[in-house]
mmCIF file of C-alpha atoms in Angstrom:
data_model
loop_
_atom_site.group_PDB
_atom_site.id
_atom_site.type_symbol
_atom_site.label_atom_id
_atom_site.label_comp_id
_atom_site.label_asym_id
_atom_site.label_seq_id
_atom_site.Cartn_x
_atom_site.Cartn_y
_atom_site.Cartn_z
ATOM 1 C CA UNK A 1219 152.707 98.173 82.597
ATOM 2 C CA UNK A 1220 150.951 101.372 84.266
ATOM 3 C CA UNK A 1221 148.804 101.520 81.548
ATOM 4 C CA UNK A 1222 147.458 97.979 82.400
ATOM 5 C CA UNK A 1223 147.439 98.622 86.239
ATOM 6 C CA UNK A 1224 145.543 101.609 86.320
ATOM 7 C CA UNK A 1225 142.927 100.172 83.446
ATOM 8 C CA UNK A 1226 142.687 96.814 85.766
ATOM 9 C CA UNK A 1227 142.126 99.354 88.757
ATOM 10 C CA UNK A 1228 139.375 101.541 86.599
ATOM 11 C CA UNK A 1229 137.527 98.423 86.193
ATOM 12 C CA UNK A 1230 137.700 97.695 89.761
ATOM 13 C CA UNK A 1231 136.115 101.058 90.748
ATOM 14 C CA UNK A 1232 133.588 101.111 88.305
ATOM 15 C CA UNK A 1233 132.615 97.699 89.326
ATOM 16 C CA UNK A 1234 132.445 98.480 92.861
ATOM 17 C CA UNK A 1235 130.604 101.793 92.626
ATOM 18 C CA UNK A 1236 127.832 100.170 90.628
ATOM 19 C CA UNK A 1237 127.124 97.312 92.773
ATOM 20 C CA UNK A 1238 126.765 99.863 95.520
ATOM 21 C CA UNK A 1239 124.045 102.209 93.928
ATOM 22 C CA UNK A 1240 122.272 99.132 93.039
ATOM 23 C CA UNK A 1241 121.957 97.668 96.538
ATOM 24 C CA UNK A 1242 120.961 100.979 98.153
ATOM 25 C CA UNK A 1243 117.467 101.183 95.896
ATOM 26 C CA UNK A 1244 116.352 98.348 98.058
ATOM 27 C CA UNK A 1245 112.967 96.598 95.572
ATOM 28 C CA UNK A 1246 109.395 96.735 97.377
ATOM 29 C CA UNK A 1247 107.930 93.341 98.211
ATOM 30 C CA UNK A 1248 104.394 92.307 97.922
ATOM 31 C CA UNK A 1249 102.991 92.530 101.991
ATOM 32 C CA UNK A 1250 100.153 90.755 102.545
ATOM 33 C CA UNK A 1251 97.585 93.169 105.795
ATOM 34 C CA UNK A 1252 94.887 89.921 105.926
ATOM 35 C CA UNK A 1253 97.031 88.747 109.026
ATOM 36 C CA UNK A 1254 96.445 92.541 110.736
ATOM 37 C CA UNK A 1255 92.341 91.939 109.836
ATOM 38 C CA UNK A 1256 93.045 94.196 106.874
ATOM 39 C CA UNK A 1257 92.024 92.373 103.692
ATOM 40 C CA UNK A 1258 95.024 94.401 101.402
ATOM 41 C CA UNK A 1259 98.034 93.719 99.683
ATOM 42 C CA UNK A 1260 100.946 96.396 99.455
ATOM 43 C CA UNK A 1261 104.347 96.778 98.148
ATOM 44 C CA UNK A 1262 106.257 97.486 101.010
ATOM 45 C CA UNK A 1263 110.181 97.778 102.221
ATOM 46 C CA UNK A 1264 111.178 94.274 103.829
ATOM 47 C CA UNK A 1265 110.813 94.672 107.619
ATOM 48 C CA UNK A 1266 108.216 97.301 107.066
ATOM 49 C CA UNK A 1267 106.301 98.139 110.817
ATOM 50 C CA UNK A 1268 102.458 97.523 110.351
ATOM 51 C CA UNK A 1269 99.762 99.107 113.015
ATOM 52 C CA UNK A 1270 96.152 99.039 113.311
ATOM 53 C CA UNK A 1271 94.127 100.946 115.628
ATOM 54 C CA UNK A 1272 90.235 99.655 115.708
ATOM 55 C CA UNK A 1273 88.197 102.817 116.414
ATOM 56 C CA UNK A 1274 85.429 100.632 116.042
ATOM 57 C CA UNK A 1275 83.646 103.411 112.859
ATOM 58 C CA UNK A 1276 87.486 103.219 111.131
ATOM 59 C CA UNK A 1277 90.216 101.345 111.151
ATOM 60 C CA UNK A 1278 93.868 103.620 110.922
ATOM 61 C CA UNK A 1279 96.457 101.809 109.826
ATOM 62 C CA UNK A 1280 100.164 102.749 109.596
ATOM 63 C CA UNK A 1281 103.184 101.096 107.378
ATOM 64 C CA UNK A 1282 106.691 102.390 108.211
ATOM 65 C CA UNK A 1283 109.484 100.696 106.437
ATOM 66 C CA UNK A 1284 112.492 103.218 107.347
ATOM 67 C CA UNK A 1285 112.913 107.112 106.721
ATOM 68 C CA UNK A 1286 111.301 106.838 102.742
ATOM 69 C CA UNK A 1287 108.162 104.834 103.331
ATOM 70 C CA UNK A 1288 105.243 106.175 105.731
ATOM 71 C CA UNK A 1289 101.965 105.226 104.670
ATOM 72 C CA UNK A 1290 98.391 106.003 106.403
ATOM 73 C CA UNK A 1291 95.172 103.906 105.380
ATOM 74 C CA UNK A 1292 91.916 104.936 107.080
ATOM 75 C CA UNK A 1293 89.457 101.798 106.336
ATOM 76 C CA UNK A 1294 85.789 102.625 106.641
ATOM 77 C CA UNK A 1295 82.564 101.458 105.270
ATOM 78 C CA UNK A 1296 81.859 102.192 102.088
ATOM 79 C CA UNK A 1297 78.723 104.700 101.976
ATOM 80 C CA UNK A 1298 78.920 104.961 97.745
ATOM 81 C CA UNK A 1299 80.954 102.568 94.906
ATOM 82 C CA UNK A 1300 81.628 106.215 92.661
ATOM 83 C CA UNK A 1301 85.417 106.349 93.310
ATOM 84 C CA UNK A 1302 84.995 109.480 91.334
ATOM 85 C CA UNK A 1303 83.378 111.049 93.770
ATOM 86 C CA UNK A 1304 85.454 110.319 96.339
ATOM 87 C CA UNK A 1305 88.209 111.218 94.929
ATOM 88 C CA UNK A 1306 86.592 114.457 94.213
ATOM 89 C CA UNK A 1307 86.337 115.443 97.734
ATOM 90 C CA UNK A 1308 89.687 114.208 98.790
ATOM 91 C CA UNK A 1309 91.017 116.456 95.813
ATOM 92 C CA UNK A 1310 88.596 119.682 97.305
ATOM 93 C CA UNK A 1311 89.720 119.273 100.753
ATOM 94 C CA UNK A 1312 93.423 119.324 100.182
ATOM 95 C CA UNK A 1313 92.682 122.146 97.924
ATOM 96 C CA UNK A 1314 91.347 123.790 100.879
ATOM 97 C CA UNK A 1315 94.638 123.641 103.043
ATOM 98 C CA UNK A 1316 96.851 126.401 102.814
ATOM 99 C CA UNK A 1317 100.338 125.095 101.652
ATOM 100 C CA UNK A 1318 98.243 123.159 98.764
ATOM 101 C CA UNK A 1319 100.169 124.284 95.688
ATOM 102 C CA UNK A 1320 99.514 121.848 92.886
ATOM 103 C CA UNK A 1321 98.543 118.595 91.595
ATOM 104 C CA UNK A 1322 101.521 116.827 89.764
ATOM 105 C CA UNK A 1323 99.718 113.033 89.191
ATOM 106 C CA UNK A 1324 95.666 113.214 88.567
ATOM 107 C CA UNK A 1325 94.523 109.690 87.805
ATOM 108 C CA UNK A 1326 91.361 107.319 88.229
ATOM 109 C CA UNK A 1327 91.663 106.561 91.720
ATOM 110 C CA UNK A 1328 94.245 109.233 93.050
ATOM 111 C CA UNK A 1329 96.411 111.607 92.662
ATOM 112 C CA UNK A 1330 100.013 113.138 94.201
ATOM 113 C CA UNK A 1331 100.294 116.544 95.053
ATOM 114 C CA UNK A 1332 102.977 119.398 96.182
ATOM 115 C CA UNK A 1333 102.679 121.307 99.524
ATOM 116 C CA UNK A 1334 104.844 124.699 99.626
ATOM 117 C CA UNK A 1335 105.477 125.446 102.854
ATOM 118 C CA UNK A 1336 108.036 128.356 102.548
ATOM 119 C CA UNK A 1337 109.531 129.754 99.277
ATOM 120 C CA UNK A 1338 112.818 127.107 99.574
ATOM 121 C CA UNK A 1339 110.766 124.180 101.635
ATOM 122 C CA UNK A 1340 108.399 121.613 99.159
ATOM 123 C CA UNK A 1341 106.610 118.584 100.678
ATOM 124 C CA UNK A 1342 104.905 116.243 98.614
ATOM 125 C CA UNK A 1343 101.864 114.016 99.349
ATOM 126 C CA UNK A 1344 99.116 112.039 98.032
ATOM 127 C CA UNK A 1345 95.629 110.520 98.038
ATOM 128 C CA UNK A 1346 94.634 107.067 96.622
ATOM 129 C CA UNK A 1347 90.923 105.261 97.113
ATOM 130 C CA UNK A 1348 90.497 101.737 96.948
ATOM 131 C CA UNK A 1349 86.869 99.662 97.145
ATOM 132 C CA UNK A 1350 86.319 96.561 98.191
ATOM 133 C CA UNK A 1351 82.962 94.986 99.110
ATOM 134 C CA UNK A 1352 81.855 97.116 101.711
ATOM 135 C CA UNK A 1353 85.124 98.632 102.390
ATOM 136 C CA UNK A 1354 86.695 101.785 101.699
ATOM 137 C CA UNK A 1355 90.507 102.318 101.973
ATOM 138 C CA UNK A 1356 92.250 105.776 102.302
ATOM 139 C CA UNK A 1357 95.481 106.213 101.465
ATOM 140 C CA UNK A 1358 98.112 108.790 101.938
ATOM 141 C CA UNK A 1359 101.716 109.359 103.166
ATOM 142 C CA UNK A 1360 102.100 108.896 107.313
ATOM 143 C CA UNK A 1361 101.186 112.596 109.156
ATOM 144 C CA UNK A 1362 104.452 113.393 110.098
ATOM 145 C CA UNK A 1363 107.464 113.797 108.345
ATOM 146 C CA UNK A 1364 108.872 115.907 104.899
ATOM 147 C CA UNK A 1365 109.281 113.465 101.333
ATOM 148 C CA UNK A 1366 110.538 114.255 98.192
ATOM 149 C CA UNK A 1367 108.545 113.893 95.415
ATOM 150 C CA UNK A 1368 110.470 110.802 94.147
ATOM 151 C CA UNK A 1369 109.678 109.106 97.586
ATOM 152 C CA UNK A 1370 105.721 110.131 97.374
ATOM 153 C CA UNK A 1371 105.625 108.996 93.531
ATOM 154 C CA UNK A 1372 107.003 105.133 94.511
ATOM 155 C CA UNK A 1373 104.723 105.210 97.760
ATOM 156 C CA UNK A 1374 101.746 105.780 95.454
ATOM 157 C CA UNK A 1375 102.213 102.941 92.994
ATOM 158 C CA UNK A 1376 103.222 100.607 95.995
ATOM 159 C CA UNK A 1377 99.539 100.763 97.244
ATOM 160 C CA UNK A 1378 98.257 100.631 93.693
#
């Protein structure tokens, strides 16, 4: 009879600790920016903050959507269609800062790259160009804040 009880409660646990780690990886949703004047679509957390500041040459626009998703897009016009090329100076200027210390994702139109900024402290980051018609979008993680590399890697393919 203890034997059955404690298989009954096994199952119980085991039941109960897997529908909790599978509710706390909460899936991104497709987010429409066309009502912000911002003709993209995102995957983004549910309830995910959206601002736009018009500085009239550039458009900045932030997505927060809690403490794992912080995404910058700087919208400009587009002076050349060579995402290559872009995407060649985005790569040279982060280069050029000081806690650069490598690239861990290189593709078409971006890549994801590691900051050190002390021998125990890693911050993780990335770049990703988009074209359309005459616009250019510039994306990266939000200016302030320290994420993982698994947090950087699904902010990436949500703007993909």
């Amino acid at each position: 009879m203890k034997r059955v009880f404690w298989n009954i409660a096994l199952v119980f646990i085991f039941f109960a600790l897997f529908s909790s780690c599978s509710s706390g990886d909460k899936e991104n949703k497709a987010l429409d920016l066309m009502s912000y004047g911002v003709p993209l679509k995102v995957k983004a957390p549910e309830g995910t903050v959206v601002k736009v500041k018009d500085m009239s040459i550039y458009k900045d626009i932030t997505l927060k959507g809690g403490k794992d998703y912080f995404i910058q897009i700087i919208s400009t016009s587009a002076t050349t269609n060579d995402i290559g090329k872009i995407k060649a100076e985005r790569l040279k200027e982060v280069k050029e800062n000081p806690f650069f210390h490598n690239v861990i994702l290189d593709e078409k139109n971006g890549f994801v790259f590691e900051k050190k900024i002390n021998d125990t402290t890693f911050n993780y980051d990335f770049r990703y160009i988009k074209i359309q018609g005459d616009n250019q979008f510039s994306f990266q993680t939000g200016l302030f804040g320290l994420f993982t590399k698994d947090q950087v890697l699904k902010m990436y393919e949500s703007v993909k």
